Coordinates of C-alpha atoms in Angstrom, one line a residue:
X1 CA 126.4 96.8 116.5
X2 CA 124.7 94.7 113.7
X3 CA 124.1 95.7 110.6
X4 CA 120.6 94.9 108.6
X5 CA 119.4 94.9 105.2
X6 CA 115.8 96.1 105.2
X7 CA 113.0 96.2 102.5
X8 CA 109.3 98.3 103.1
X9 CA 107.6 101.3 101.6
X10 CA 107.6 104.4 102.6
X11 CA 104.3 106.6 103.2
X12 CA 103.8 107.8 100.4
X13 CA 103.7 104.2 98.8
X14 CA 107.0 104.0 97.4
X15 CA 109.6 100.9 97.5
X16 CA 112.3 101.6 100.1
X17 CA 115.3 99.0 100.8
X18 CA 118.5 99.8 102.3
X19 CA 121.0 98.6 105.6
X20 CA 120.6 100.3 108.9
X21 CA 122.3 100.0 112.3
X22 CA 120.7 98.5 115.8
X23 CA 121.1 96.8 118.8
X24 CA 117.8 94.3 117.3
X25 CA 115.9 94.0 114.3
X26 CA 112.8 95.2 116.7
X27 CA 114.7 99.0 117.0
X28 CA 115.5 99.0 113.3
X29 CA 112.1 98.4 112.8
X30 CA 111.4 101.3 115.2
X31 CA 113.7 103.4 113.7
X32 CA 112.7 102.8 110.2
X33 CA 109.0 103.5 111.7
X34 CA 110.5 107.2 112.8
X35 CA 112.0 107.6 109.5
X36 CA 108.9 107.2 107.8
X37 CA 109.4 103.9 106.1
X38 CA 107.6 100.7 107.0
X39 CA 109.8 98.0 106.9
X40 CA 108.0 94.5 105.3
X41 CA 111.5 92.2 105.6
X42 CA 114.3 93.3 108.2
X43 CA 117.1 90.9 108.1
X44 CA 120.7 90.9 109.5
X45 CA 124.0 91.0 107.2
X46 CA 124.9 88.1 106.5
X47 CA 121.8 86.0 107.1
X48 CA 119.9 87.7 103.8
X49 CA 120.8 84.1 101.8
X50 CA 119.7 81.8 105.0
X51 CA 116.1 84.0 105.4
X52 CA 115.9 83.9 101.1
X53 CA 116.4 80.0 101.7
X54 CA 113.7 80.4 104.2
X55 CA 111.2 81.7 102.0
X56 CA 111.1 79.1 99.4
X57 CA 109.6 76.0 101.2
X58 CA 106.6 76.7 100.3
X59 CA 105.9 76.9 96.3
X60 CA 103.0 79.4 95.8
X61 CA 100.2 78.0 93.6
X62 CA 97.9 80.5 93.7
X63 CA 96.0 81.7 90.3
X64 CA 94.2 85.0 90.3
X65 CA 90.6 84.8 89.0
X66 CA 90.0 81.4 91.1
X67 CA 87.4 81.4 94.0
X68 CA 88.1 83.1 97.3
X69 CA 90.1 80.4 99.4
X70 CA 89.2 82.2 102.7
X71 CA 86.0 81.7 104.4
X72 CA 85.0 84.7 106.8
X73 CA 85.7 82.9 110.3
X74 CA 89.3 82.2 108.4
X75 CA 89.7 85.3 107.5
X76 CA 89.4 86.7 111.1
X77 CA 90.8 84.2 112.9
X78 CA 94.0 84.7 110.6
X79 CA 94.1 88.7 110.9
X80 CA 94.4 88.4 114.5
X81 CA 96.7 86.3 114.5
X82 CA 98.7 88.2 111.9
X83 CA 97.9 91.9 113.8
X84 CA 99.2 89.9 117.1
X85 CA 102.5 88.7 115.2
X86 CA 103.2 92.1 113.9
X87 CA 103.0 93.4 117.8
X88 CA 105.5 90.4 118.7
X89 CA 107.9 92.0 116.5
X90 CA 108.4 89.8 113.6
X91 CA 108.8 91.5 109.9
X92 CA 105.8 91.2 107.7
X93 CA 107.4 88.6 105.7
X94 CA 107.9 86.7 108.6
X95 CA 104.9 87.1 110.0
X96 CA 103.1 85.9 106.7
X97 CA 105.6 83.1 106.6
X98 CA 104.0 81.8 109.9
X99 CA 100.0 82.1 108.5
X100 CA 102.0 79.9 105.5
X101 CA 102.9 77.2 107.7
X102 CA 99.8 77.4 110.1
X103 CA 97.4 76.8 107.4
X104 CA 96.0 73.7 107.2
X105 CA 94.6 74.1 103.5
X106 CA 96.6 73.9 100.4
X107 CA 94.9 76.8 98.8
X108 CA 95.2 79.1 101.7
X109 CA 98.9 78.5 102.1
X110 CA 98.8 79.5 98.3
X111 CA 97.5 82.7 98.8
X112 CA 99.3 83.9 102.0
X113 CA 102.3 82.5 100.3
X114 CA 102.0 84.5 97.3
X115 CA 101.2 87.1 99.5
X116 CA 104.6 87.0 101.0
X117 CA 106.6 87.1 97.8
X118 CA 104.7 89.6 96.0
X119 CA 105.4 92.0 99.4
X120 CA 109.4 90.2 99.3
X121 CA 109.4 91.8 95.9
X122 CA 108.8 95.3 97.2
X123 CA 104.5 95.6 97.0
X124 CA 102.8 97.2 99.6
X125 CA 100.5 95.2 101.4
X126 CA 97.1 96.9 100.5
X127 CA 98.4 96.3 96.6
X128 CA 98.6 92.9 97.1
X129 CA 95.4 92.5 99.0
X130 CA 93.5 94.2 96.6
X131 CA 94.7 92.0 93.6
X132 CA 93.0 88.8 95.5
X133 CA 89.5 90.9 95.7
X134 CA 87.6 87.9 95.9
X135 CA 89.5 87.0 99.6
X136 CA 89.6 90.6 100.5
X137 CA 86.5 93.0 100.2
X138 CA 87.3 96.6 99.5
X139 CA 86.7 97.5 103.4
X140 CA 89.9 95.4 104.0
X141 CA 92.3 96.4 101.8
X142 CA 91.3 100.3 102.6
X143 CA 91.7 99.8 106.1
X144 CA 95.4 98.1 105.5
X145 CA 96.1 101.2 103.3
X146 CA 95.2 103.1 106.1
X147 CA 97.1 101.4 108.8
X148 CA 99.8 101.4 106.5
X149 CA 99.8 105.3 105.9
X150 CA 99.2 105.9 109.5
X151 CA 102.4 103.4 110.7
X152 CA 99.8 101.6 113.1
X153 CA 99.0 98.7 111.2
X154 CA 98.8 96.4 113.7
X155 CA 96.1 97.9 115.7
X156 CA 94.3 98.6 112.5
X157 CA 94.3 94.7 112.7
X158 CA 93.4 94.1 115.5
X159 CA 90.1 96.6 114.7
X160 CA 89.5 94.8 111.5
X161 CA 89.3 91.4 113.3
X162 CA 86.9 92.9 115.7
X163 CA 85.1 94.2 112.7
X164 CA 84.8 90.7 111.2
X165 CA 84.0 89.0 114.1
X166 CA 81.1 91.1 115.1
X167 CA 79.8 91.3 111.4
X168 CA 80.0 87.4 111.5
X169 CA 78.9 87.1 114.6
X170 CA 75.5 88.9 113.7
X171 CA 75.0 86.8 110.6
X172 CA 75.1 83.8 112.4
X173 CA 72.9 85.0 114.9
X174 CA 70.1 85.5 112.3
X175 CA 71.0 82.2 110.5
X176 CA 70.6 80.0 113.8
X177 CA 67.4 81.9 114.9
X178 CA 66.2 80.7 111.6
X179 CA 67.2 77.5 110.9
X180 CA 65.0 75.4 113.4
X181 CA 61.9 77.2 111.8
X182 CA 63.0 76.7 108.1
X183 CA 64.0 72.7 109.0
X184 CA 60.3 72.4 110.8
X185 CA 58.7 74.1 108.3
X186 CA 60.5 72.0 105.3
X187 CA 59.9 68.8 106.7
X188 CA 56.1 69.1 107.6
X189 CA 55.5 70.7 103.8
X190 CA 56.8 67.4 102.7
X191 CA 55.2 65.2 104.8
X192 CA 51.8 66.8 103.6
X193 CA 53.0 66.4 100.6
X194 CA 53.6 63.0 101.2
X195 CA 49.9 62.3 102.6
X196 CA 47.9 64.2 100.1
X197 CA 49.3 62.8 97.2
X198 CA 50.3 59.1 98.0
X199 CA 48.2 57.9 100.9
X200 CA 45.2 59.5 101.0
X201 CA 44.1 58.3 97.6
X202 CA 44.2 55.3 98.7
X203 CA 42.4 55.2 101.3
X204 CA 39.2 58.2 99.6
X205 CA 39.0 55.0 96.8
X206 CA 37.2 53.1 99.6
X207 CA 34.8 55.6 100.0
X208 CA 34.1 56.4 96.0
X209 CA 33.5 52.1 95.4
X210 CA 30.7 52.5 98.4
X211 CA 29.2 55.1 96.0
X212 CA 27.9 57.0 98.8
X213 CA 27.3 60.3 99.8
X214 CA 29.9 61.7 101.4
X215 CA 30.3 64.7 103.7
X216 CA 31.9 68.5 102.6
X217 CA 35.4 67.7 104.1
X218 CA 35.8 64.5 102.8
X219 CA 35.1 66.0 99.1
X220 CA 37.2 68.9 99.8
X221 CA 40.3 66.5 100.6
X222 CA 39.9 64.6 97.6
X223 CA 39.8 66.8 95.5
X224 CA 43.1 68.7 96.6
X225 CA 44.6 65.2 97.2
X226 CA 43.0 64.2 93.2
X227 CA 45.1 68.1 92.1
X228 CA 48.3 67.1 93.9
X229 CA 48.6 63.8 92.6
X230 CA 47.9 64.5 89.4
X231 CA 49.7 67.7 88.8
X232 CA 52.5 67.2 91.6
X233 CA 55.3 67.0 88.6
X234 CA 53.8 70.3 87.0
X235 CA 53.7 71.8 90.6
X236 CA 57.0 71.0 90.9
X237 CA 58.6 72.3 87.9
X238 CA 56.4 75.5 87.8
X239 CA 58.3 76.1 91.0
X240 CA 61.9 75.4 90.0
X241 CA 60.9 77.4 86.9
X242 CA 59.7 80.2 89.1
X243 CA 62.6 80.4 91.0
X244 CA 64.9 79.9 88.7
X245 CA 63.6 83.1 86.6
X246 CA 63.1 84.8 90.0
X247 CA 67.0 84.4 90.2
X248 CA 67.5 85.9 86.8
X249 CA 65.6 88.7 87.0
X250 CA 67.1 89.5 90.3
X251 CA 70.7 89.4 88.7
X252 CA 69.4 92.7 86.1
X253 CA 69.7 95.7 88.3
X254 CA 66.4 96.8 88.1
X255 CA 65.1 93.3 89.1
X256 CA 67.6 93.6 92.1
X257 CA 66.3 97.5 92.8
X258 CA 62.9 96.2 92.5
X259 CA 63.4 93.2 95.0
X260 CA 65.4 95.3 97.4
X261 CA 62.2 98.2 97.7
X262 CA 59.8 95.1 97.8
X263 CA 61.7 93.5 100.9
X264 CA 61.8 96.9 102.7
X265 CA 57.8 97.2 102.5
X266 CA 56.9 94.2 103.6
X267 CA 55.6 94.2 107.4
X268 CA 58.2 92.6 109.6
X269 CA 61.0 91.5 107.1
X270 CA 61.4 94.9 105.8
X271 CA 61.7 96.5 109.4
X272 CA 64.5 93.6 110.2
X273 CA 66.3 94.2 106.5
X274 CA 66.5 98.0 107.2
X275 CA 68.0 97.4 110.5
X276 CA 70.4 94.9 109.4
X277 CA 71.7 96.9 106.2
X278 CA 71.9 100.3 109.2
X279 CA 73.9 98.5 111.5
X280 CA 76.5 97.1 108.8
X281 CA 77.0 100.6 107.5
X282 CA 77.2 102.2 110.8
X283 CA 79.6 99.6 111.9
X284 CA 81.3 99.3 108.6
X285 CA 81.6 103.3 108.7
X286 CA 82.6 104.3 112.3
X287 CA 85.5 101.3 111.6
X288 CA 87.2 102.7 108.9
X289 CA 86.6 106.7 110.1
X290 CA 88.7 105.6 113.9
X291 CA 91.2 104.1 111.3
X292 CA 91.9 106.9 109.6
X293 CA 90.1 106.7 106.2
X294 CA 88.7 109.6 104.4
X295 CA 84.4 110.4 104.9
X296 CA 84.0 110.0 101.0
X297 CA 85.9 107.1 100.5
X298 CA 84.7 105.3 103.9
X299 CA 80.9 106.1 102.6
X300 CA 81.7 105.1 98.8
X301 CA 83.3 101.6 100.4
X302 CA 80.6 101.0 103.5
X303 CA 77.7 101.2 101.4
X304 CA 78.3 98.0 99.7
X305 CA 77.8 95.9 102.6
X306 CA 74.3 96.6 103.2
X307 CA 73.0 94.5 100.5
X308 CA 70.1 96.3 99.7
X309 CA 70.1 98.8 96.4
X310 CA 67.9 101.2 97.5
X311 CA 69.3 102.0 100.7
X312 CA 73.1 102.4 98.6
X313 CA 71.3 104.5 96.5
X314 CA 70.6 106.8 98.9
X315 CA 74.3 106.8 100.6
X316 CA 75.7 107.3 97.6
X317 CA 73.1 110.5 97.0
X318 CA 74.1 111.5 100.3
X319 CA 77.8 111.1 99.6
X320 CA 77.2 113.3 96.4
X321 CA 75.7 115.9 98.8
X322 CA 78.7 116.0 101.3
X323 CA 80.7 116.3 98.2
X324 CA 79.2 119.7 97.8
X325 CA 79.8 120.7 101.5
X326 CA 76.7 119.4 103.1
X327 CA 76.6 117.3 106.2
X328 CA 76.3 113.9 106.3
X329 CA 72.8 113.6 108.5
X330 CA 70.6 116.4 106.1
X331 CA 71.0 114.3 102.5
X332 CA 70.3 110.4 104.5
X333 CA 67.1 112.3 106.1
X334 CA 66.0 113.9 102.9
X335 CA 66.0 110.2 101.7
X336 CA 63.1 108.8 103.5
X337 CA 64.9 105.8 104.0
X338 CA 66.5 106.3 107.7
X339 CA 64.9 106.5 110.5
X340 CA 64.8 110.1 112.7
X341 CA 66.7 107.9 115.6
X342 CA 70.0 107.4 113.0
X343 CA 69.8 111.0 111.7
X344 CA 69.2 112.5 114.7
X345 CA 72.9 110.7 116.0
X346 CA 74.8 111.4 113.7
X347 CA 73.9 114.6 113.4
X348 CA 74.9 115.3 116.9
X349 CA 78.2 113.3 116.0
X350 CA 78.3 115.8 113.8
X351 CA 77.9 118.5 115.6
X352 CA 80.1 117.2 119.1
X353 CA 82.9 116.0 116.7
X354 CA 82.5 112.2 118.1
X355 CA 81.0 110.7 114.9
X356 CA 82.6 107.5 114.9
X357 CA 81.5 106.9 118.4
X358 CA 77.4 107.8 117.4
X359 CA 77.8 105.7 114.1
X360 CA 79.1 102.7 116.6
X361 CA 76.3 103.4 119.0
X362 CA 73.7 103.2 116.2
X363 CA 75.4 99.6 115.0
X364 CA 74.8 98.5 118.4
X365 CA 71.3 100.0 119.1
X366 CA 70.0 98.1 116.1
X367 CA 72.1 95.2 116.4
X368 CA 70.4 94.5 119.7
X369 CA 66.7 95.3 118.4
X370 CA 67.6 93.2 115.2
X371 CA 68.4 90.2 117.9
X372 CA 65.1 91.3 119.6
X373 CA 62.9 90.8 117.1
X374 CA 64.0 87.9 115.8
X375 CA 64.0 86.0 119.1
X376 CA 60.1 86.9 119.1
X377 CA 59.4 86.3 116.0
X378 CA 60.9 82.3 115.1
X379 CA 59.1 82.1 118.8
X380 CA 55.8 83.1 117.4
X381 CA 56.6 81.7 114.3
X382 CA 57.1 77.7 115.9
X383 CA 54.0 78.6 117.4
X384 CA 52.0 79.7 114.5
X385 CA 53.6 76.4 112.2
X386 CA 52.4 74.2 115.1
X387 CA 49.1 75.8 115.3
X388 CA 48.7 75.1 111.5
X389 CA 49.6 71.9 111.4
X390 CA 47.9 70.9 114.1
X391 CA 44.2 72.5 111.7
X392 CA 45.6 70.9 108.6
X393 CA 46.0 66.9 110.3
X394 CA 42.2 67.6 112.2
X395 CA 40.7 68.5 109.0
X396 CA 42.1 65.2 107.3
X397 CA 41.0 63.0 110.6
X398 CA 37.6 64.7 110.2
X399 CA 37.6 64.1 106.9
X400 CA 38.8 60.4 106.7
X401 CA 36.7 59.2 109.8
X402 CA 33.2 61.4 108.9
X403 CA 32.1 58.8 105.8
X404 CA 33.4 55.3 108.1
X405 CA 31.0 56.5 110.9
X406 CA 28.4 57.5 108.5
X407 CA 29.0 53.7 106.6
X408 CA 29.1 52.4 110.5
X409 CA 25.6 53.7 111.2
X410 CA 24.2 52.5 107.7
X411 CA 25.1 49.2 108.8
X412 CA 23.9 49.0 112.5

């Protein structure tokens, strides 16, 4: 029966390496599973120097403190394919040495190959992950940790991807609902622009050499066209100034508290923004509960991703609360902040013992009205821009072709 050398860590975090009997290196994996210890590197006597040689193709590059390397379609499309290698069988070493040679970009093959030695050297893999924070958020690497303390890290994967995908398929959702608005919007604001400062002077100083009368519009459009074309470079940097001290104030928490409250009162936007930042921690939180990670440390990690201080702050008062033995549905109700229809779940998640599943119903209820209301709205929206536009270029016909049929009957 072969003999083979393996590396891992046991549950309880610790390096383990050793030699163990079986008929493949898929039962020693299995048996090292059984004995508690979850084998990173399996490799049969006498091959250890071949599989070292192996290894060393690729030279790993990557520096800590560098940008992430991994974009979030990457990043899922890579943990399935990693969770679904892991199934096959293959040691984790293995397995990472086929994301190495997969990878298209340099700095990616960097960082999963750095990956690989670090776990070759006897790391678990949640360590490693968490030292590259920027490619891995802290929902990640707890999730591995939990996989890995559970011996199912593979499935854990394959929950994670479905985590990512449907996080990044929500985000793109929103993006392309937007976009065409945005674009439309953009282009016609330039185009007035364009009109009001360039062309329409030129054609108003026909009208000011007749030294005539002329009509309410027509004064009206010169003098905006007079303010924009005289003031367009101050117009312009008072808004690159604005935004640019909009950014800074924003960075300060308070600015960013302030912001965050402001969004979530505004009619429309706000209603969307609270929905959005509910679903990512109801997702995010039912996730890493079916994986096995503890309530307190699941709430401290899922409240980062919904991108709105005020709403974190009232997780994390809520999190304080359970802490002291309350529920989780009482403190998030006392907050003001959630509405009855979340509380009322989870409470009865709660109360049935199937929280995870009410937290995942609540991601989808308002994933679905988030998608809802956004349909309807860039509708109304295009509408709305194409309404106004259509105003704004009457009032400057009007207002062009009022004095040349007043000068038309001056002459007949």
């Amino acid at each position: 029966m072969p003999v083979y050398h393996y590396r891992g860590y046991r549950n309880d975090g610790g390096a383990a390496a050793g030699i163990i009997d079986a008929e493949n290196a898929k039962v020693a994996r299995l048996k090292l599973r059984k004995d508690g210890v979850f084998p990173t590197d399996v490799v049969e006597q006498g091959h250890t120097s071949a599989r070292r040689q192996e290894g060393t193709h690729v030279k790993a590059t990557y520096q800590p403190g560098h940008s992430a390397t991994l974009k979030a379609n990457d990043l899922a499309l890579m943990t399935r394919q990693f969770a679904t290698l892991l199934v096959a069988g293959l040691p984790m070493v293995e397995a990472l040495g086929v994301l190495v040679d997969q990878s298209e970009k340099k700095s990616t093959k960097a960082l999963f190959a750095d990956i690989r030695e670090q776990i070759r050297g006897g790391k678990s893999l949640s360590a490693v992950l968490e030292s590259h924070e920027k490619d891995f958020s802290p929902i990640y690497v707890h999730m591995v940790r939990a996989g890995e303390a559970s011996g199912a890290l593979d499935q854990i994967l394959f929950r994670l991807t479905e985590f990512l995908e449907k996080q990044l398929a929500l985000k793109n959702k929103i993006i392309t609902a937007m976009l065409y608005p945005v674009f439309v919007l953009v282009i016609a604001t330039l185009i007035l622009f364009f009109l009001l400062t360039f062309v329409v002077p030129r054609i108003t100083d026909v009208f000011v050499q007749q030294q005539q009368a002329l009509p309410w519009p027509t004064v009206a459009m010169m003098s905006i066209s007079s303010f924009f074309a005289d003031y367009w470079v101050g117009i312009l940097g008072i808004l690159i100034g604005g935004a640019l001290l909009l950014r800074r104030v924003i960075q300060t928490e308070k600015g960013r508290i302030a912001a965050d409250r402001l969004i979530l009162r505004l009619p429309l936007i706000g209603d969307v923004a609270r929905m959005v930042s509910i679903s990512r921690l109801a997702g995010t939180l039912s996730t890493m509960l079916t994986s096995g990670v503890q309530l307190l440390d699941a709430l401290d990690v899922s409240k980062r991703v919904m991108n709105n201080r005020v709403l974190e702050e009232a997780v994390e008062g809520a999190r304080q609360n359970i802490r002291e033995g309350e529920t989780i549905a009482d403190p998030l109700k006392r907050s003001g902040e959630f509405p009855a229809l979340v509380t009322h779940l989870i409470a009865v998640g709660e109360r049935s013992g199937e929280m995870e599943e009410m937290l995942r119903r609540v991601s989808q209820i308002y994933d679905s009205e988030v998608e809802r209301i956004i349909t309807r709205a860039t509708s109304l929206l295009e509408l709305v821009m194409i309404f106004g536009m259509a105003i704004i270029v009457f009032f400057i016909v009007v207002a062009i072709l009022l004095p040349i049929f007043e000068m038309g009957q001056m002459v007949g």
